[in-house]
Short mmCIF file of N, CA and C in Angstrom, two decimals:
data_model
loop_
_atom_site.label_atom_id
_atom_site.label_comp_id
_atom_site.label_asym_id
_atom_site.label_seq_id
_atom_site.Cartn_x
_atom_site.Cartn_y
_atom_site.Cartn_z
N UNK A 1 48.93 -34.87 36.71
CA UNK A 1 47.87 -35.28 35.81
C UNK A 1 48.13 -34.73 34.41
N UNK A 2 48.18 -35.68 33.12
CA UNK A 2 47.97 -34.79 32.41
C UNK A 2 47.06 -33.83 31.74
N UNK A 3 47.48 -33.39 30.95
CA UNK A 3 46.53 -32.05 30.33
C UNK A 3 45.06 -32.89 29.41
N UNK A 4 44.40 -32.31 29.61
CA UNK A 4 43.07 -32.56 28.19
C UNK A 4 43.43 -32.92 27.35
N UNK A 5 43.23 -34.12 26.80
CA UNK A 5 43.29 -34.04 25.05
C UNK A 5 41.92 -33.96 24.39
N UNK A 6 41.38 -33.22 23.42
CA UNK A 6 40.35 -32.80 22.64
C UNK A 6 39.20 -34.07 22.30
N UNK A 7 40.32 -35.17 21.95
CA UNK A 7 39.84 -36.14 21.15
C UNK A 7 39.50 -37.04 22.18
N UNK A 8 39.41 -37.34 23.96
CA UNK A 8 39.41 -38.09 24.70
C UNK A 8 38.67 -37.67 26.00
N UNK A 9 37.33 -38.91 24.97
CA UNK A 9 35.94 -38.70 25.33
C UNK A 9 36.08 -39.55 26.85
N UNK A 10 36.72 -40.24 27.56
CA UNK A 10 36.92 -40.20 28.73
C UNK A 10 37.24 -39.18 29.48
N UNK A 11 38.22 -38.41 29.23
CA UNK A 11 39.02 -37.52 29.82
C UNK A 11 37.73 -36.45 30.17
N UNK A 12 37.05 -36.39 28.92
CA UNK A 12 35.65 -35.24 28.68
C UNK A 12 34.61 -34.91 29.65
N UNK A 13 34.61 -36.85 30.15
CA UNK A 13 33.02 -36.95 30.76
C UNK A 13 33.88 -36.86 31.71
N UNK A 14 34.96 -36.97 32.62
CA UNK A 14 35.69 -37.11 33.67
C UNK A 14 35.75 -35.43 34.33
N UNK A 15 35.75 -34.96 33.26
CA UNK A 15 35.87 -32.90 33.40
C UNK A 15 34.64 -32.41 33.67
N UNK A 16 33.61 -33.53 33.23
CA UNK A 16 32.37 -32.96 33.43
C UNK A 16 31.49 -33.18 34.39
N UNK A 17 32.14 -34.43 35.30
CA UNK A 17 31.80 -34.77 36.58
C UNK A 17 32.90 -34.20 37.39
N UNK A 18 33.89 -33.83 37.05
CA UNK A 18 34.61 -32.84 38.18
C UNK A 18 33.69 -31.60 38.01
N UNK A 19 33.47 -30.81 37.37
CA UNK A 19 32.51 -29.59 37.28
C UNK A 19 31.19 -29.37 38.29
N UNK A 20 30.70 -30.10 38.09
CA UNK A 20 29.46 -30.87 39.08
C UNK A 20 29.94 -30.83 40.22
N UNK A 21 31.31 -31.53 40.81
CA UNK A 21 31.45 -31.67 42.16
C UNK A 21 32.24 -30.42 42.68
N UNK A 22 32.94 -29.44 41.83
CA UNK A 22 33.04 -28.19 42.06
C UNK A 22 31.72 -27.32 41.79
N UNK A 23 30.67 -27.65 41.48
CA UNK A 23 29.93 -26.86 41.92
C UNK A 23 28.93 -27.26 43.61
N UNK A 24 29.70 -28.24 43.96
CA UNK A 24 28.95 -28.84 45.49
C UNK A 24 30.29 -28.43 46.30
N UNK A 25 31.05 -27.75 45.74
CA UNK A 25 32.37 -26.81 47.01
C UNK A 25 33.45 -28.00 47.02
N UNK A 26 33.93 -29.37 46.05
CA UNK A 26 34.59 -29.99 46.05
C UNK A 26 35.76 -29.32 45.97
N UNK A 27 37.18 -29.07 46.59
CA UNK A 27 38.14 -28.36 46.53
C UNK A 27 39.24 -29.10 45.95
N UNK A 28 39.03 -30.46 46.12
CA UNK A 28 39.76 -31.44 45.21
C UNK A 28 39.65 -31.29 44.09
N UNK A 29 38.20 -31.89 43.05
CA UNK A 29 37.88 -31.56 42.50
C UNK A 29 38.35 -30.22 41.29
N UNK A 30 38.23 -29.36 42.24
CA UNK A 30 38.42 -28.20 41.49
C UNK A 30 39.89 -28.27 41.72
N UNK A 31 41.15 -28.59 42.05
CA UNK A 31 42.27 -28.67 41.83
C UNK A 31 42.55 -29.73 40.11
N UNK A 32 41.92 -30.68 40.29
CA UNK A 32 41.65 -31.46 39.27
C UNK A 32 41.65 -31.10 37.71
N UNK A 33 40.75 -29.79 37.88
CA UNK A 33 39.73 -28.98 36.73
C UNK A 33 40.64 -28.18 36.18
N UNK A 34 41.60 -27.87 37.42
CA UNK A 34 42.75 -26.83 36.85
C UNK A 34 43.62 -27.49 36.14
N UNK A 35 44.54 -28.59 36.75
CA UNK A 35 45.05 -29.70 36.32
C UNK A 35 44.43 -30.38 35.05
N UNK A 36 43.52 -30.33 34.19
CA UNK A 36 43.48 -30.92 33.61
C UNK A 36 42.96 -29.29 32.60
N UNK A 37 42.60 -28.55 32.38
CA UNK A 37 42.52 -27.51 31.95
C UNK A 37 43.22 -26.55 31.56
N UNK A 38 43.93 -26.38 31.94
CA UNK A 38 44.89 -24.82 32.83
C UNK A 38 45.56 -24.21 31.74
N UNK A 39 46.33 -25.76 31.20
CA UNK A 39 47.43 -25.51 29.70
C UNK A 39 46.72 -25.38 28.49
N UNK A 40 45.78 -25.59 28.52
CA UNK A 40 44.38 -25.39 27.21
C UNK A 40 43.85 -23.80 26.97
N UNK A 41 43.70 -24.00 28.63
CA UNK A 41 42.85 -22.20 28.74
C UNK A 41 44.04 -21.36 28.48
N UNK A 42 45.08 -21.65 29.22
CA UNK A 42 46.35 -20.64 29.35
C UNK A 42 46.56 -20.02 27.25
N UNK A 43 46.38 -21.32 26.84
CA UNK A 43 47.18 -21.17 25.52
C UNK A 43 46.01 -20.49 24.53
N UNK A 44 44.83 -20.44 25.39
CA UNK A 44 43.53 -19.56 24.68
C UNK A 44 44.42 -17.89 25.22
N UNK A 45 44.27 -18.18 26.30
CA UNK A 45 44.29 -16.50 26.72
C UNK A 45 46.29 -15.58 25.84
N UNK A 46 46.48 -16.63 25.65
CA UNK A 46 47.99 -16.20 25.34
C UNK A 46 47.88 -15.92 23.86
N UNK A 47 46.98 -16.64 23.33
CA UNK A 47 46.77 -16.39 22.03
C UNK A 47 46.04 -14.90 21.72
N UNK A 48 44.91 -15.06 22.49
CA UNK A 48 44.20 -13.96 21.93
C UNK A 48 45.11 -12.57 22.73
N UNK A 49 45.41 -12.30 23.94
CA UNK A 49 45.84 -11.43 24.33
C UNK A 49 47.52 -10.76 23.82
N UNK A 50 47.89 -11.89 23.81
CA UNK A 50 49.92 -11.83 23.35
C UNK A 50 50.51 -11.21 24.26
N UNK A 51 50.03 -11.19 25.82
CA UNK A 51 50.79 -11.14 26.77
C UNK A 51 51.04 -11.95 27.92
N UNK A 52 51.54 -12.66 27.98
CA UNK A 52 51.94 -13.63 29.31
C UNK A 52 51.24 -13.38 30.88
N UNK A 53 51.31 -11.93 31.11
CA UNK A 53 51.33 -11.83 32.47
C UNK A 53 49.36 -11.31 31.87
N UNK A 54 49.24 -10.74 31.06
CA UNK A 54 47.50 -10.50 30.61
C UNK A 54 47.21 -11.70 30.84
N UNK A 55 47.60 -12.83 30.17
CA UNK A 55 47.08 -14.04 29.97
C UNK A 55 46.89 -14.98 30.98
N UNK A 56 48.03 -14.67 32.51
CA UNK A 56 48.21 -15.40 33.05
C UNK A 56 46.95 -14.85 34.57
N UNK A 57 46.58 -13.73 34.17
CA UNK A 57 46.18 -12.90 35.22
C UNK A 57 44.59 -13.03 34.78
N UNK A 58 44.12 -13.19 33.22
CA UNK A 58 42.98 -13.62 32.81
C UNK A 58 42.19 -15.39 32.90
N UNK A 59 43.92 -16.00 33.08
CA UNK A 59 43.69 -17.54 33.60
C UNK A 59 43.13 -17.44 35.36
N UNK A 60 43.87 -16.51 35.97
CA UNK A 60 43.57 -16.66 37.35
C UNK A 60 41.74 -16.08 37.71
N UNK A 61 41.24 -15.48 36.65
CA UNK A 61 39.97 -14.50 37.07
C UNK A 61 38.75 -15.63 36.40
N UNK A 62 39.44 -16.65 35.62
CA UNK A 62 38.57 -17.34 34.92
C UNK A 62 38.36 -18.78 36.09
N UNK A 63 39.31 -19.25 36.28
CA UNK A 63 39.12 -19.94 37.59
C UNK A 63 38.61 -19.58 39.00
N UNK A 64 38.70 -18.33 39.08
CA UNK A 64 37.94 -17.83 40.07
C UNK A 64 36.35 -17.75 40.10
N UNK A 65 35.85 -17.82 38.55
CA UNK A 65 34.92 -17.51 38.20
C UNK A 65 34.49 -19.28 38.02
N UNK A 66 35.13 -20.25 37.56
CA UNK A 66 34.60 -21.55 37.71
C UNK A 66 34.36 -22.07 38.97
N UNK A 67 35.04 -21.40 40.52
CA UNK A 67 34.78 -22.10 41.23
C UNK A 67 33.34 -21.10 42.06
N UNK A 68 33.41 -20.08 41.74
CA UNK A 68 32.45 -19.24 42.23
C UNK A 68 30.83 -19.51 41.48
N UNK A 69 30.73 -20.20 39.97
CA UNK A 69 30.16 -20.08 38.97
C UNK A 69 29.53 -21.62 38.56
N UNK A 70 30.67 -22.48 39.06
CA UNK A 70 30.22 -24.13 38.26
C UNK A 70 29.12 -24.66 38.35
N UNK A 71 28.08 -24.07 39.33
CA UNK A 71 26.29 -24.14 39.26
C UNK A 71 25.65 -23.94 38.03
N UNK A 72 26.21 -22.62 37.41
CA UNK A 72 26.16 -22.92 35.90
C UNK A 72 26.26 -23.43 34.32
N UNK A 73 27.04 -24.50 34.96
CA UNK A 73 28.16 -25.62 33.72
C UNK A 73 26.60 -26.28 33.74
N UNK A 74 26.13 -26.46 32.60
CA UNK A 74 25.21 -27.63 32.39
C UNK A 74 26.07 -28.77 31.04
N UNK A 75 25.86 -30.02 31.32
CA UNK A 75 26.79 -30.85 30.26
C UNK A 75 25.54 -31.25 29.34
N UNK A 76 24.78 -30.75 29.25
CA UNK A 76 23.77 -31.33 28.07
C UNK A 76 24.02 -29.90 26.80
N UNK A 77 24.04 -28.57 27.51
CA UNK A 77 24.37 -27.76 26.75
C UNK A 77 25.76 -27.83 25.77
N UNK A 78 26.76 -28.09 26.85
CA UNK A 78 28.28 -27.96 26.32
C UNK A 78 28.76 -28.94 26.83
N UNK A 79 30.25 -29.13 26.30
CA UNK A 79 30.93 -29.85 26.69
C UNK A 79 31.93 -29.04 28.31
N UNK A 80 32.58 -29.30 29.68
CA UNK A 80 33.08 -28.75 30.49
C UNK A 80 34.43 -28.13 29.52
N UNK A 81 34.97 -28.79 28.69
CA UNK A 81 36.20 -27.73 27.74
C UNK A 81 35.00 -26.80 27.37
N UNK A 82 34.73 -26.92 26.17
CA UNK A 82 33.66 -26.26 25.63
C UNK A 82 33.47 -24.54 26.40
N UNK A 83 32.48 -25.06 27.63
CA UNK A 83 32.24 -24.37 28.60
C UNK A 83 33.84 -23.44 29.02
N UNK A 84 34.30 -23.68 29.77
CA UNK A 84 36.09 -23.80 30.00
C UNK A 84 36.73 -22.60 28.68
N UNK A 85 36.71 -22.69 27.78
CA UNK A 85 37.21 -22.37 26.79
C UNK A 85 36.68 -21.27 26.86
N UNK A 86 35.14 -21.31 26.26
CA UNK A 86 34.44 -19.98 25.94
C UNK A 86 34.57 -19.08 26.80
N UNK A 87 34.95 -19.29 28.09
CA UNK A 87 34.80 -18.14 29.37
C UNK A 87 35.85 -17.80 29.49
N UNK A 88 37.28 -18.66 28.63
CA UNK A 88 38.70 -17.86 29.11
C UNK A 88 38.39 -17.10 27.74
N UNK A 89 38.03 -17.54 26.24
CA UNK A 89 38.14 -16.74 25.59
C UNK A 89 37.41 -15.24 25.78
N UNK A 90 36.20 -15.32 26.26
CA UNK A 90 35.41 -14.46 26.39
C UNK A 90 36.30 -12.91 27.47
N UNK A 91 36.62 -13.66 28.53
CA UNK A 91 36.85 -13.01 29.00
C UNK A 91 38.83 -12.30 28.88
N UNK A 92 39.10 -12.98 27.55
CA UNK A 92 40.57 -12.58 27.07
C UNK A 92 39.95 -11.02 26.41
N UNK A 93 38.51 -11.80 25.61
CA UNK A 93 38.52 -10.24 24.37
C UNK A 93 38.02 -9.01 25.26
N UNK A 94 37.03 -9.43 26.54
CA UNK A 94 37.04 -8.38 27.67
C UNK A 94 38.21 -7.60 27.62
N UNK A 95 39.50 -8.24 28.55
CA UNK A 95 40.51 -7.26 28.65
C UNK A 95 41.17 -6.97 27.61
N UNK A 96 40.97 -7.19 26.30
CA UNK A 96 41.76 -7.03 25.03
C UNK A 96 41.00 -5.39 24.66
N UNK A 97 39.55 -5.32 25.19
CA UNK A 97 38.51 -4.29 24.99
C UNK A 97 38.64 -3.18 26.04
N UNK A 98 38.96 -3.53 27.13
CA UNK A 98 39.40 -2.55 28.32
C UNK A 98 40.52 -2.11 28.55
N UNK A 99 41.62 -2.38 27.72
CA UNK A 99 43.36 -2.10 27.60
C UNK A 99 43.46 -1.08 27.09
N UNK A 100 44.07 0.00 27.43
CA UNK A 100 44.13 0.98 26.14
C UNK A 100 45.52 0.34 25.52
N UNK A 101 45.65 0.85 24.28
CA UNK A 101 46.38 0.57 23.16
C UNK A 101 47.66 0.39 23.98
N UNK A 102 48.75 -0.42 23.87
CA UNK A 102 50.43 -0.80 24.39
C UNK A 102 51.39 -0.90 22.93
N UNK A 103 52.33 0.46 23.82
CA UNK A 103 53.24 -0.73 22.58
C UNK A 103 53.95 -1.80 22.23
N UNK A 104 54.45 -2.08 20.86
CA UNK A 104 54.82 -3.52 20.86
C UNK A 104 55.95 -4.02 21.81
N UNK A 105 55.66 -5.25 22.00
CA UNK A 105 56.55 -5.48 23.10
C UNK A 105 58.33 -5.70 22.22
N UNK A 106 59.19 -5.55 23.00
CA UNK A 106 60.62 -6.18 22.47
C UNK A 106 60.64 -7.65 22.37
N UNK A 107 60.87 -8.02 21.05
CA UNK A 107 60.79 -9.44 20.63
C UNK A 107 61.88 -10.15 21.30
N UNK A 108 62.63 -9.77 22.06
CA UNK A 108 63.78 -10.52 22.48
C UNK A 108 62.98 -11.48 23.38
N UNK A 109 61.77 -11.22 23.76
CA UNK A 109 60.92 -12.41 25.06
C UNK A 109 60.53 -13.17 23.95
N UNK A 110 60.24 -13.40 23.12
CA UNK A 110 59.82 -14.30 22.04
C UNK A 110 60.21 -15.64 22.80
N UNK A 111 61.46 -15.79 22.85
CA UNK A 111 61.79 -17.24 23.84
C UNK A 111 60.89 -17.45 24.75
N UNK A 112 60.41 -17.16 25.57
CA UNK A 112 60.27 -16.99 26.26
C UNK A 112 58.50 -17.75 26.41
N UNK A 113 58.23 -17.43 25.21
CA UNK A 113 56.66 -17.45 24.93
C UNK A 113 56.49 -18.83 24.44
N UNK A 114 55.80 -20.33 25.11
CA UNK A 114 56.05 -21.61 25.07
C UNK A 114 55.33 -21.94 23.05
N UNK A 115 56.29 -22.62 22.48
CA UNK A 115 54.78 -23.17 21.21
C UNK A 115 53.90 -23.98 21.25
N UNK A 116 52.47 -23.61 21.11
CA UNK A 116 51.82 -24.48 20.86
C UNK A 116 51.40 -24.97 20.05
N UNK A 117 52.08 -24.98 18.85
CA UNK A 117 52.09 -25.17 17.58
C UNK A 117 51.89 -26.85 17.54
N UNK A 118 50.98 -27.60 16.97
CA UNK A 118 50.61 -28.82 16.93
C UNK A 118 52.03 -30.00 16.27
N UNK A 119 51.98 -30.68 16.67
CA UNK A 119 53.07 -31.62 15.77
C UNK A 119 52.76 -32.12 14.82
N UNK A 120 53.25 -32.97 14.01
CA UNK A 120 53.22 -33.26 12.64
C UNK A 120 51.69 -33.95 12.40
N UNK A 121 52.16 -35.43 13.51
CA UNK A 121 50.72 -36.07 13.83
C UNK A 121 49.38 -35.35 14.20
N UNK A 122 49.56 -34.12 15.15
CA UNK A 122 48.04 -33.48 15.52
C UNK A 122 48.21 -32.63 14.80
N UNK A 123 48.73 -32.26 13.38
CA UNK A 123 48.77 -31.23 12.60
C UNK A 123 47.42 -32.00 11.70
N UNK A 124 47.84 -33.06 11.40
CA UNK A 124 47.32 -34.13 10.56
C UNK A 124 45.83 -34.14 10.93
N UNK A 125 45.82 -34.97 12.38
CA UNK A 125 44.59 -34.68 12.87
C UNK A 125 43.51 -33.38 12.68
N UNK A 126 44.32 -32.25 13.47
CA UNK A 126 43.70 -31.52 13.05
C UNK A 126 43.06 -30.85 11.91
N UNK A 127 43.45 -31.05 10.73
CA UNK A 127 43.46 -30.88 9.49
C UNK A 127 41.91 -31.49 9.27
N UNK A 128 42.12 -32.87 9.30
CA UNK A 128 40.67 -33.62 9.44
C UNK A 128 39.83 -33.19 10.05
N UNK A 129 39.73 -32.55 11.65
CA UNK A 129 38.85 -32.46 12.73
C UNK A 129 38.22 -31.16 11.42
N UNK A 130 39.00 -30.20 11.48
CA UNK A 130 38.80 -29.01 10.30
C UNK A 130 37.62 -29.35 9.09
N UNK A 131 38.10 -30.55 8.28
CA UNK A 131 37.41 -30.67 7.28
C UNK A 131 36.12 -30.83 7.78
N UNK A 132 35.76 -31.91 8.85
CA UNK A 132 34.66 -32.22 9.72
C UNK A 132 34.00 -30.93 9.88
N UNK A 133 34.52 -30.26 11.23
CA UNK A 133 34.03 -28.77 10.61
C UNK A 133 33.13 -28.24 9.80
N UNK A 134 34.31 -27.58 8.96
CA UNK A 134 34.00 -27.02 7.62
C UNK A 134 32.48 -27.74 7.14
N UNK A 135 32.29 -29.50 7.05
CA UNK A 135 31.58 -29.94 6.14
C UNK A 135 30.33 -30.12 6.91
N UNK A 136 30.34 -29.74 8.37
CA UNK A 136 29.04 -29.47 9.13
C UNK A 136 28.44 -28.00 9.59
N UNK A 137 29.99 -27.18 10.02
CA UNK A 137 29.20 -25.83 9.18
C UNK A 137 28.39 -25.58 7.97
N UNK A 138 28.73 -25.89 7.14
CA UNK A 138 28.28 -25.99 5.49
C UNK A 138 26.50 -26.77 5.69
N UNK A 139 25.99 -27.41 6.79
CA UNK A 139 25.19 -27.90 6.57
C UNK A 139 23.79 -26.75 7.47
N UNK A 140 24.55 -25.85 8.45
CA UNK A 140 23.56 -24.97 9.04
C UNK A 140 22.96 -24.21 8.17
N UNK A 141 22.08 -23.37 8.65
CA UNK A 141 21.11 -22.10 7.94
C UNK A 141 22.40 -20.98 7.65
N UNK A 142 22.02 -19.98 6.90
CA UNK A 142 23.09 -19.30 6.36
C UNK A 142 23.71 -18.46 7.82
N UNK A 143 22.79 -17.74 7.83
CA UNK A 143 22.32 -16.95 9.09
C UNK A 143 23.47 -17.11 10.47
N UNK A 144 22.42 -18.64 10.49
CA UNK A 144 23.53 -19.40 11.87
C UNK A 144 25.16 -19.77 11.93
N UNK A 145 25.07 -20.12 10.63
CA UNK A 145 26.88 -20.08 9.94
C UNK A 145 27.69 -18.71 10.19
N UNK A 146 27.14 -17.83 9.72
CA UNK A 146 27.94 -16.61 9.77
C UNK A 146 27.69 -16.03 10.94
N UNK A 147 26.67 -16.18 12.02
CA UNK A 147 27.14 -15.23 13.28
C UNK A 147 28.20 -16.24 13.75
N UNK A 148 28.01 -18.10 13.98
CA UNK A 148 28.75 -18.57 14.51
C UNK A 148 30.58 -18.24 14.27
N UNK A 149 30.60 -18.10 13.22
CA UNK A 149 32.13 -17.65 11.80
C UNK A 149 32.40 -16.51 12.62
N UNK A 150 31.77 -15.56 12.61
CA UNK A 150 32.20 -14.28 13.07
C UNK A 150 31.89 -14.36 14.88
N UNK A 151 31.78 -15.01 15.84
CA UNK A 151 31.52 -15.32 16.72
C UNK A 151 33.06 -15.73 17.44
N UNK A 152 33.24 -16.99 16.45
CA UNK A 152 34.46 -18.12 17.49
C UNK A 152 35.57 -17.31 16.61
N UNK A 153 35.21 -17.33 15.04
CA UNK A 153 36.57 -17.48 14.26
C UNK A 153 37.42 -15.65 14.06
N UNK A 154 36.13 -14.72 14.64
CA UNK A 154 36.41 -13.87 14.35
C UNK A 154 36.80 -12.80 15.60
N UNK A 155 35.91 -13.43 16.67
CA UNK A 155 36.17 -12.54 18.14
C UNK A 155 34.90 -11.17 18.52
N UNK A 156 33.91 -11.51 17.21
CA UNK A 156 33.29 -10.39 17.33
C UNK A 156 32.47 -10.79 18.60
N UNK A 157 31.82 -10.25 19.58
CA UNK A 157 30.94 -9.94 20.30
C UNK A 157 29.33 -10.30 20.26
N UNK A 158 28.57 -10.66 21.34
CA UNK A 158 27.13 -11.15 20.46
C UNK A 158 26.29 -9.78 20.67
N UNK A 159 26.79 -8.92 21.14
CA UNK A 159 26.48 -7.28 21.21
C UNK A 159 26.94 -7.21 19.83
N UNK A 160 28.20 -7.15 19.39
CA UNK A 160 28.34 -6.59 17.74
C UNK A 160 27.51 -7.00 17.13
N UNK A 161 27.39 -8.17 17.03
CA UNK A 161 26.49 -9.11 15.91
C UNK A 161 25.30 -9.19 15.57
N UNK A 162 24.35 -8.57 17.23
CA UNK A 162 23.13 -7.92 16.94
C UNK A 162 23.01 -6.40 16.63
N UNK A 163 23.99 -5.71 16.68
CA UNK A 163 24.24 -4.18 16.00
C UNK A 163 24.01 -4.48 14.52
N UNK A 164 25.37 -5.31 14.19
CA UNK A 164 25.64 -5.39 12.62
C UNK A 164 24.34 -6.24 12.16
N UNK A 165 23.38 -6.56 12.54
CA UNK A 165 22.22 -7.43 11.74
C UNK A 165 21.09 -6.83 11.84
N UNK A 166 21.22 -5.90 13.16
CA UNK A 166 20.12 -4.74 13.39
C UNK A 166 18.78 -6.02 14.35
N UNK A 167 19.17 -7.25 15.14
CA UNK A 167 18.45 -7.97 15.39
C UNK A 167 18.62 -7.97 17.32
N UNK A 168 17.31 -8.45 17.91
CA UNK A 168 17.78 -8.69 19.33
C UNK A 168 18.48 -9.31 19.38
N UNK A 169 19.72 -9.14 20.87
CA UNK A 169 20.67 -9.34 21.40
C UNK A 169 20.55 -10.84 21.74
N UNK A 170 18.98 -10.84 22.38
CA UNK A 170 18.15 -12.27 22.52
C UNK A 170 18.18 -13.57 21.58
N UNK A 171 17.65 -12.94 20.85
CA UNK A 171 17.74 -13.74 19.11
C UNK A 171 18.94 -14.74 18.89
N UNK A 172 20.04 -13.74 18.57
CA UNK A 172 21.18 -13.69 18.25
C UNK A 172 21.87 -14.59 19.22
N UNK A 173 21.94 -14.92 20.54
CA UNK A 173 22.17 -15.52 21.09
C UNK A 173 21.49 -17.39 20.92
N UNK A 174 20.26 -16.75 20.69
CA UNK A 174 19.93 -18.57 20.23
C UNK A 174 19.64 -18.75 19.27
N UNK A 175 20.02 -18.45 18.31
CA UNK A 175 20.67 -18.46 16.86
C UNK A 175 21.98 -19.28 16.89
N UNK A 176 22.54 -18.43 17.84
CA UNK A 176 24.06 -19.13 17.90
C UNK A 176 24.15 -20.59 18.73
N UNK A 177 23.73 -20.29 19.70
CA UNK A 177 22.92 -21.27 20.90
C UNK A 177 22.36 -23.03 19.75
N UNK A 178 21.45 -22.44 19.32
CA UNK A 178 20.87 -23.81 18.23
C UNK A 178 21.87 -24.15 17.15
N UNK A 179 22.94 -23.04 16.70
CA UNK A 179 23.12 -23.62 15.23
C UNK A 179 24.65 -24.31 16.43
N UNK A 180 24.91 -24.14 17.79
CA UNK A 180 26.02 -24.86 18.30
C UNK A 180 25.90 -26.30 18.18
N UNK A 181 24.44 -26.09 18.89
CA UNK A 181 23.86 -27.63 19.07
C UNK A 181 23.54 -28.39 17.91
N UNK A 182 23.31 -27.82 17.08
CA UNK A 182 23.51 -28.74 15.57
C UNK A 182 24.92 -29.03 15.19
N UNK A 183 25.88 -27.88 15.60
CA UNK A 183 27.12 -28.56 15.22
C UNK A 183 27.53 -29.81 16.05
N UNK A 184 27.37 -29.37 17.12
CA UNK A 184 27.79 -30.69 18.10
C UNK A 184 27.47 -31.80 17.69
N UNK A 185 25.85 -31.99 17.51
CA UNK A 185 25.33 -33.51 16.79
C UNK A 185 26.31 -33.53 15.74
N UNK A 186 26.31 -32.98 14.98
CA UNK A 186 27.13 -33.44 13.85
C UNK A 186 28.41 -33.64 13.87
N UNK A 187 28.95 -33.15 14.90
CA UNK A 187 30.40 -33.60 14.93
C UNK A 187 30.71 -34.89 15.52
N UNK A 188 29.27 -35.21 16.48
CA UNK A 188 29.63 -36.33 17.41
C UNK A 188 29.24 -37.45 16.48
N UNK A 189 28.48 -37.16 15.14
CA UNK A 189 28.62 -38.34 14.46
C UNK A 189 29.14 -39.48 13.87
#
């Protein structure tokens, strides 16, 4: 099967009715979820962590957690990537937070480490998806802009974010929660 593509709103609703039927113990299904996921999440956790076997061992705890967990995927909230994403990222900056300090690794594995560096064409794309972005961030409350900024783009924590604002943990969460769902409308425009 191939992998997810971002832009393919079939592929989307197809992830989001596999989700559903892994949360009714579908074992197919959830082979599916991996298969169509796996190289998306993998290239989250590889990013944020910069270790292969971290990354590959944070892919295995995150799927463990979708098939133990998919009662919780609601598709009106998120999208199943969406969803998918946030829980490998989330749980990358976990072990990035529980590691004590390593040193740098020997660059000679550099090979070793696949690119996911976009091609010319989804460079392009992406560029646009970006401006989109950018020009619907720009339309939230100030507030909601900058926890979201420091949220996805920055890695901070929604524990930091109610420290650094001095606001409930509660709040702060649907702050972020509402100004998502405004982005979404606006992106799906």
């Amino acid at each position: 099967m191939p992998e997810l593509d971002a832009s393919d709103t079939v592929a989307s609703t197809r992830l989001d009715r596999l989700l559903v039927q892994v949360a009714e113990g579908d074992r197919l299904a959830f082979e599916s979820v991996y298969q169509l996921a796996s190289g998306r999440l993998f290239a989250i956790c590889l990013h944020t962590l910069r270790d292969r076997r971290d990354a590959e061992e944070v892919l295995q705890d995150v799927f463990t957690t979708v098939w133990r967990k998919a009662t919780q995927f609601d598709a009106t909230r998120a999208s199943a990537m969406t969803w998918l994403s946030m829980m490998a990222r989330n749980r990358a900056i976990d072990r990035l937070r529980s590691a004590p300090p390593r040193p740098l690794d020997d660059l000679s594995v550099a090979e070793e480490i696949p690119d996911f560096a976009p091609q010319p064409a989804q460079a392009a794309e992406h560029a646009s998806d970006r401006e989109r972005l950018d020009d619907c961030l720009g339309t939230l409350e100030p507030r909601r802009r900058s926890l979201i900024r420091s949220a996805f783009l920055h890695g901070a924590s929604y524990e930091e974010l109610a420290r650094r604002i001095g606001s409930p943990l509660g709040s702060v969460k649907s702050w972020i929660r509402r100004g998502l769902g405004q982005l979404r409308v606006c992106l799906e425009r």
